[in-house]
Coordinates of C-alpha atoms in Angstrom, one line a residue:
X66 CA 88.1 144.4 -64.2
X67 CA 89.6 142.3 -61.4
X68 CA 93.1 143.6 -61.8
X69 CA 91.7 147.0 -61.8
X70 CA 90.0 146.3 -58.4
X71 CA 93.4 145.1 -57.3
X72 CA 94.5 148.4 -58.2
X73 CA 92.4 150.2 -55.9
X74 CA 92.0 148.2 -52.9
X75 CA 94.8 149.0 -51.2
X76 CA 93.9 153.0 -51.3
X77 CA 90.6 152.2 -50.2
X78 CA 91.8 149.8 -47.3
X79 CA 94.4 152.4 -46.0
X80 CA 92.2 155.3 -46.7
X81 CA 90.1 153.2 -44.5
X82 CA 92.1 152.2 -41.7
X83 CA 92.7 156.0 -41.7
X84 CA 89.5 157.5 -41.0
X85 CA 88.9 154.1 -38.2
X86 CA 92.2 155.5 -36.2
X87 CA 90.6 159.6 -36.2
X88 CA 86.9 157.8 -35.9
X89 CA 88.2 155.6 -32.3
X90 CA 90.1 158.5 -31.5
X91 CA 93.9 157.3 -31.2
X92 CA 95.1 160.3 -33.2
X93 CA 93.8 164.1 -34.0
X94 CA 94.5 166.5 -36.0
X95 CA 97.8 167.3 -35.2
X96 CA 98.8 163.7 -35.9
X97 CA 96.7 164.2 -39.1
X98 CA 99.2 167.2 -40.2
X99 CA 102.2 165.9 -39.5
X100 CA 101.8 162.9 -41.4
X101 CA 100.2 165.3 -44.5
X102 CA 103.9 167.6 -43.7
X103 CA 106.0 164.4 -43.8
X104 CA 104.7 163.2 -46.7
X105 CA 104.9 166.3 -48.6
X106 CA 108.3 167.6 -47.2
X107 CA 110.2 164.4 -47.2
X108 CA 108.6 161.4 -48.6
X109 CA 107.1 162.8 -51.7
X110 CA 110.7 164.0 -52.8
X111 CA 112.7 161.2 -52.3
X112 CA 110.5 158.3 -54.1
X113 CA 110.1 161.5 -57.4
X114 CA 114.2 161.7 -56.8
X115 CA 114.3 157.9 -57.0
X116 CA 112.1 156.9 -59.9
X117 CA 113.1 160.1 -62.2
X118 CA 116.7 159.7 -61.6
X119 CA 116.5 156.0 -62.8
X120 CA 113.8 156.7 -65.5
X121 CA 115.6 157.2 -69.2
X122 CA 113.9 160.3 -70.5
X123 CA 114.0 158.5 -74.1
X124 CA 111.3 156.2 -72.7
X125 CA 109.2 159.3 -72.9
X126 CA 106.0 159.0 -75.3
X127 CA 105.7 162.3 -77.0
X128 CA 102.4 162.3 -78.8
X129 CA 100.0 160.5 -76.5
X130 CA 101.8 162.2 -73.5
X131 CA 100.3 165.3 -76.0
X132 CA 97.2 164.2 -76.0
X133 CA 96.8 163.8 -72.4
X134 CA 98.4 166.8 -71.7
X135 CA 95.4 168.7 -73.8
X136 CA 93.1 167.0 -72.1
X137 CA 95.0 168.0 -68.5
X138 CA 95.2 171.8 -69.7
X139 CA 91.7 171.8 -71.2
X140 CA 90.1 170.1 -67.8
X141 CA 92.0 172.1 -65.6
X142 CA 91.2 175.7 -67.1
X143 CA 87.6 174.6 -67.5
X144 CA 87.7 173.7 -64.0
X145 CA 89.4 176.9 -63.0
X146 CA 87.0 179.6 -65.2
X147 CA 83.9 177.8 -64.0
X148 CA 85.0 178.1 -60.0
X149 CA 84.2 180.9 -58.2
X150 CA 86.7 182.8 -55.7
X151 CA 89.8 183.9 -55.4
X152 CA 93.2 182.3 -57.6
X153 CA 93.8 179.5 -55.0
X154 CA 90.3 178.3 -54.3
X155 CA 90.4 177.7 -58.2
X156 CA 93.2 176.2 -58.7
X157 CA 92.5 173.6 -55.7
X158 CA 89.2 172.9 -58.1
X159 CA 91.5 172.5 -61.1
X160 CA 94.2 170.2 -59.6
X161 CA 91.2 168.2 -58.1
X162 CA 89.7 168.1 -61.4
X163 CA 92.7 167.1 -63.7
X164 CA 95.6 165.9 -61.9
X165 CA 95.2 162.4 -61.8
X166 CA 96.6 159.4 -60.1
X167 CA 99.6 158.3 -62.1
X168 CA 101.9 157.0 -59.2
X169 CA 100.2 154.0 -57.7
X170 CA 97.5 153.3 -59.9
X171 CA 99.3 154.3 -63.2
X172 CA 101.6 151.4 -62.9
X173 CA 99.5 148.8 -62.3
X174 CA 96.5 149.9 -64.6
X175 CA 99.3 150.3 -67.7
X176 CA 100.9 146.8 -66.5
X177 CA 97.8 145.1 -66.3
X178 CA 95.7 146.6 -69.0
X179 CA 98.3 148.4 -71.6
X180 CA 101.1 145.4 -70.8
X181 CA 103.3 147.8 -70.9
X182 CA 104.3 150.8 -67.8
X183 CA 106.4 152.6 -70.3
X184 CA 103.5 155.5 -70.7
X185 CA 103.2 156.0 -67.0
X186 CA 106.6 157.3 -67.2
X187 CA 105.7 160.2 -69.5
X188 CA 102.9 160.9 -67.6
X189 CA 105.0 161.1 -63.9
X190 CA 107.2 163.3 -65.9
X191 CA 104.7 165.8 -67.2
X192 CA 102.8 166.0 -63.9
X193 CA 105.3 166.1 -61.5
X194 CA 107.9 169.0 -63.7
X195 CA 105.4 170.8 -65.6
X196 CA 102.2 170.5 -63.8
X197 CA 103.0 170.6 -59.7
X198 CA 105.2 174.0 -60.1
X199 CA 102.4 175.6 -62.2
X200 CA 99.5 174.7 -59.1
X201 CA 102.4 175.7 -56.6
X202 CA 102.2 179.2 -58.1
X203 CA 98.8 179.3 -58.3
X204 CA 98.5 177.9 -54.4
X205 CA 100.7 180.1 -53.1
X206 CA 99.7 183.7 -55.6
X207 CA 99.1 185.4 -51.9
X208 CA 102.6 184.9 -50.5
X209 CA 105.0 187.6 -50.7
X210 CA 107.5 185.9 -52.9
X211 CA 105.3 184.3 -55.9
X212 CA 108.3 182.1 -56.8
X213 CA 108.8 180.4 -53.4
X214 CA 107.0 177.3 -54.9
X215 CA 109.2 176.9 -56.9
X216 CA 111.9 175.6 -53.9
X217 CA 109.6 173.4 -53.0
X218 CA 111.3 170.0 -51.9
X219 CA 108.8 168.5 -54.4
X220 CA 109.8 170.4 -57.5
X221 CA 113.5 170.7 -56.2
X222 CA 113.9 166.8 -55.8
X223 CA 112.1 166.5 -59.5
X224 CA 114.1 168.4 -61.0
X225 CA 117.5 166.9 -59.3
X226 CA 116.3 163.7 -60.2
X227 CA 115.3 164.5 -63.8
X228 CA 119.1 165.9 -64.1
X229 CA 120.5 163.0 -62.8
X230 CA 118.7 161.4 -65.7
X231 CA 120.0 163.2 -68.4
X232 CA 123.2 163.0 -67.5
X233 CA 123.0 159.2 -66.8
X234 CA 124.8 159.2 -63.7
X235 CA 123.9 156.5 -61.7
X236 CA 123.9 157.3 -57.3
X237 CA 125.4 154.6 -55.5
X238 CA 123.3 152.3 -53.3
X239 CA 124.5 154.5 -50.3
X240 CA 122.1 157.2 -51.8
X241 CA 119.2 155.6 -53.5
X242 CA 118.7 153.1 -50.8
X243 CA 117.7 155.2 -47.5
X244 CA 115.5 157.5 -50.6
X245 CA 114.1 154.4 -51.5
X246 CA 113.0 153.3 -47.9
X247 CA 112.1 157.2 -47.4
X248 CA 110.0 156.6 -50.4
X249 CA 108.0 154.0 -49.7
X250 CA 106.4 155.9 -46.8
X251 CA 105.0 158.7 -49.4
X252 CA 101.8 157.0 -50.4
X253 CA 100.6 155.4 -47.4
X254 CA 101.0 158.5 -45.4
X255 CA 98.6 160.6 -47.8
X256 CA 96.2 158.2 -48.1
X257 CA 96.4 157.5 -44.2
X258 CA 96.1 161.4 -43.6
X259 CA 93.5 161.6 -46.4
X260 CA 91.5 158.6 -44.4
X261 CA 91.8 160.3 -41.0
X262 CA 89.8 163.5 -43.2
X263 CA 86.9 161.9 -43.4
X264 CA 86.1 161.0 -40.0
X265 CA 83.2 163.4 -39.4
X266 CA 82.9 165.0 -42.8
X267 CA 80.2 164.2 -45.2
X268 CA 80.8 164.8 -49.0
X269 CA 79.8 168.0 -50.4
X270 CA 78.0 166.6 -53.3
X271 CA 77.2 169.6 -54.6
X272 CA 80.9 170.9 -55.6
X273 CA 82.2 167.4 -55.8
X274 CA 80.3 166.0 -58.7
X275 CA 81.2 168.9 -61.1
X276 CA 84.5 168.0 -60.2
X277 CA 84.6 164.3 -60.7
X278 CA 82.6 164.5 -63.6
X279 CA 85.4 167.2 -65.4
X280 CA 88.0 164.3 -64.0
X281 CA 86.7 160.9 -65.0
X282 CA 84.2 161.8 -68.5
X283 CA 85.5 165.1 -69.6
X284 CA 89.2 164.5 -69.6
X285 CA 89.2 161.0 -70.6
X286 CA 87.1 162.2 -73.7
X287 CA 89.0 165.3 -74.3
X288 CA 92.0 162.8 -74.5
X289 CA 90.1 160.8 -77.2
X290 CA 89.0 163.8 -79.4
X291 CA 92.9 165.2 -79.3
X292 CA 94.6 162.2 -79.9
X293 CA 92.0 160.9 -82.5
X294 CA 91.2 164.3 -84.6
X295 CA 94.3 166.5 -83.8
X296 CA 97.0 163.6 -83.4
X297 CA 95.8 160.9 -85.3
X298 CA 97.6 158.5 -83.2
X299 CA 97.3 154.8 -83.5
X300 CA 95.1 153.0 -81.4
X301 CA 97.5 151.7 -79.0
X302 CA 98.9 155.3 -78.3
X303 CA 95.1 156.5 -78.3
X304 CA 94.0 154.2 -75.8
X305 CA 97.0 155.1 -73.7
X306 CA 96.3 158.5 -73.5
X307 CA 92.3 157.6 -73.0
X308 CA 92.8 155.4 -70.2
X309 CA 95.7 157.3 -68.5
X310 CA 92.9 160.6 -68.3
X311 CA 90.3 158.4 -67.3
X312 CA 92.4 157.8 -63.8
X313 CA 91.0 159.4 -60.7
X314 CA 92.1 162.3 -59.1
X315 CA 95.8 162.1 -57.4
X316 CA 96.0 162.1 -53.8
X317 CA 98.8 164.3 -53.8
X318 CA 96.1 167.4 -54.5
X319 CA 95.1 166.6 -50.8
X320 CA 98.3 166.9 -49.4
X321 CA 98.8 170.1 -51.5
X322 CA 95.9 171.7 -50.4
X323 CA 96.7 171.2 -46.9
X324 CA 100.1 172.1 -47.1
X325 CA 98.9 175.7 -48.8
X326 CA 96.2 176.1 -45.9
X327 CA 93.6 175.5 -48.5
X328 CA 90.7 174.4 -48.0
X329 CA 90.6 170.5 -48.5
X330 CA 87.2 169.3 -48.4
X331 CA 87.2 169.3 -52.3
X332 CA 90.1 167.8 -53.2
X333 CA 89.5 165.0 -50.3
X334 CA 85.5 164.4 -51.6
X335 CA 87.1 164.0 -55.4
X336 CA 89.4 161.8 -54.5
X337 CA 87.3 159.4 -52.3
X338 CA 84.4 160.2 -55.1
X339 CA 86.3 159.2 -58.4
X340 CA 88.3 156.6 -56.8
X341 CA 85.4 154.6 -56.2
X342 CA 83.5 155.6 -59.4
X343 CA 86.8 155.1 -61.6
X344 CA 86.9 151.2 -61.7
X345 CA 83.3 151.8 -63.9
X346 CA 84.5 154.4 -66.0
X347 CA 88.0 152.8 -66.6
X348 CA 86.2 149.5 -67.4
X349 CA 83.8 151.5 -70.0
X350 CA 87.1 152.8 -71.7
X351 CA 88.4 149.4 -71.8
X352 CA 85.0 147.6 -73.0
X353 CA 84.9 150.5 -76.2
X354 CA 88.2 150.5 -76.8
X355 CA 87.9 146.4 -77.6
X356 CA 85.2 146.8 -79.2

């Protein structure tokens, strides 16, 4: 339990120091975007670049990553039937509802608890190329050209990085290093801009708890009934797969929404929501799973 605290704290100490500089008033809301465009233009791309390039794609898990990728698809079109309103507004509750945090809590939650970070490469991999372009096309259904998600710079620098992969070229330092500093700024810009959110909003409880209960019980159990019934996958690989659904909701579906002029409230309340929530849930997965 304490390493999964150790997890989280540092989202929920920048998310924090977020929402104190909008609360005293050092920065608005124009500060508040251009981090969010940053992060999603620049930062996001080079650190997927970075670690896809460098990740061997025969590290790549394929029946648990099946398993949670049932319980991603299942989630996310229950999510997206049960919503009301146009395509986008749907999809924003789907992403919010399945698309979990696999970057900076996936590492340390499979090093910690799996002893082993191998799985949260299948997962980056499945979210990132299959995932992201499919909610891009959903976020942007209203723009004249339908496709123009698809050149994003996120889902561009994926999919350069995953080709970089399987050819096994290897970018000298004069390339990976500037991405890699670039990088490092992706995470603690969306959680910053996600902090400075709050300031002045209260949660919707209403349309968040739906959500976060699709994201932390549903998926994590639809997870468990694929992986155990349709699968039959050891229980290593079953727990994998349990644990990895359990996690909460990505903060990259904020930074999406924004980016898309969606509305953000939900994604923003589901991720403050189920990040705080999560460390109970993931420790009841961990606690059954022993026992």
């Amino acid at each position: 339990m304490q390493a999964v605290i150790s997890a989280f704290a540092p989202i929920w100490l920048i998310g924090a120091l977020g929402w104190l500089t909008a609360r005293s008033g050092w920065a608005g809301e124009e500060f508040q975007r251009t981090l969010t465009r940053f992060a999603f233009t620049l930062a996001m791309p080079a650190v997927l670049f970075g670690t896809l390039s460098r990740t061997p794609l025969d590290r790549i898990q394929p029946l648990p990553l099946l398993a949670f990728a049932v319980s991603t698809f299942a989630v996310g079109l229950a999510a997206l039937a049960l919503r009301r309103g146009k395509l986008p507004d749907r999809v924003v509750a789907a992403m919010s509802s399945a698309y979990v945090n696999s970057g900076n809590l996936g590492i340390p939650v499979g090093l910690y608890v799996l002893h082993d970070a191998t799985f949260v490469v299948s997962v980056m991999v499945f979210q990132v190329a299959l995932v992201s372009p499919l909610i891009f096309l959903g976020l942007g259904s209203e723009r004249p050209s339908p496709l123009a998600p698809l050149r994003t710079p996120i889902v561009v620098a994926s999919l350069l990085g995953l080709g970089v992969s399987a050819l096994g070229w290897h970018p000298p330092e004069l390339v990976t290093k500037p991405l890699e500093i670039l990088g490092g700024a992706a995470v603690p810009l969306a959680l910053f801009s996600l902090g400075m959110s709050l300031n002045g909003s209260a949660v919707a409880w209403r349309g968040t708890l739906p959500v976060v209960a699709l994201k932390l019980l549903a998926q994590p159990l639809v997870a468990f009934l694929a992986g155990r019934f349709l699968l039959h996958l050891d229980d290593h690989a079953l727990f994998a797969a349990v644990l990895f659904a359990g996690l909460p909701t990505a903060q990259n579906t904020y930074v999406y929404a924004v980016e898309y002029g969606r509305a953000a409230d939900l994604p923003r309340d589901a991720i403050l929501v189920s990040s705080v929530l999560s460390p109970l849930t993931l420790a009841a997965i961990v606690l059954t799973a022993a026992a």
